[in-house]
């Protein structure tokens, strides 16, 4: 039966092509939607994942990185006092208004003030040593390359943040944020732009432990703050990244809307795939009836149908995987926030394969329930 299933696919390939394309289309829909969800809401945790810190200390109950509030200046000292902490540094976050040299209104930006030393932890996975060095100049900032047109500037161009003159000294890839453009500056530049009381205290304090395994122990010791140092809470980097991502995904209207859209895409892909496969099996009803009349058992015919569904699903997954990889590569080249992990890719492939198998089983059930004499008329 397995050999017959393959020979049928080869000799009557025109009949099976629509079903293969339907499976591939479903695979592309699922993969692209999953990549968009991971990319868009993963950018909420960009600041954590792009940095080399093991611990983040911030205001208690902070839901996402961009909702940080000022904490005491001595929190830095409290973290440094822990024997497992190797280094600490402050992080100043400023919600600001950007105005470029081109005509147009202001643009909301997230200004990050960081330590510019070569061993700085913040954005250590994004910035090259020469870029950190360039930030030491007064008013120097770095933005994402894809945000240059939105900000109305170019590398080497001038602009104003909250009325303070700045100059774009470099542009990097991978800095696009959720809800606004990200701008990186030195601590001095960020504090000057923030002004007033906001310049005195950091928004976060990040720390690196002697070994990553010690981060959870330090977090347990300092998670609830410490008397005399003001209110603060400590999270490990994976905890804070997950906290920020889940907030935007589950606790905001945008996240719920995207999840609803993903559900609709899954439903449409399932219906299209199942109907295509069922139509292929139904089109072969007479051939199956002849085989049954010649003595082939219904169990063997069922295996034949399932085998064909598996072949169609496999070919569709291969086609969909190639198309999805090409689309995601194009999206990343254009600066679209997409991300894909092996676990997510396997989950999408497994779901499509399950849909193909269930569609074959449903078609087989209807076919096996039919009277062969009626199919031969």
GROMACS .gro file of C-alpha atoms in nm, residues 46 50 123 126 144-146 172-177 182:
model
   14
   46UNK     CA    1   1.544   4.401   2.392
   50UNK     CA    2   2.103   4.297   2.442
  123UNK     CA    3   2.374   4.694   2.523
  126UNK     CA    4   2.479   4.551   2.020
  144UNK     CA    5   1.855   5.205   1.498
  145UNK     CA    6   1.930   5.220   1.127
  146UNK     CA    7   1.566   5.149   1.040
  172UNK     CA    8   2.303   4.999   1.455
  173UNK     CA    9   2.074   4.711   1.364
  174UNK     CA   10   1.853   4.537   1.619
  175UNK     CA   11   1.760   4.838   1.833
  176UNK     CA   12   1.400   4.885   1.719
  177UNK     CA   13   1.163   4.900   2.014
  182UNK     CA   14   1.519   5.374   2.097
   0.00000   0.00000   0.00000
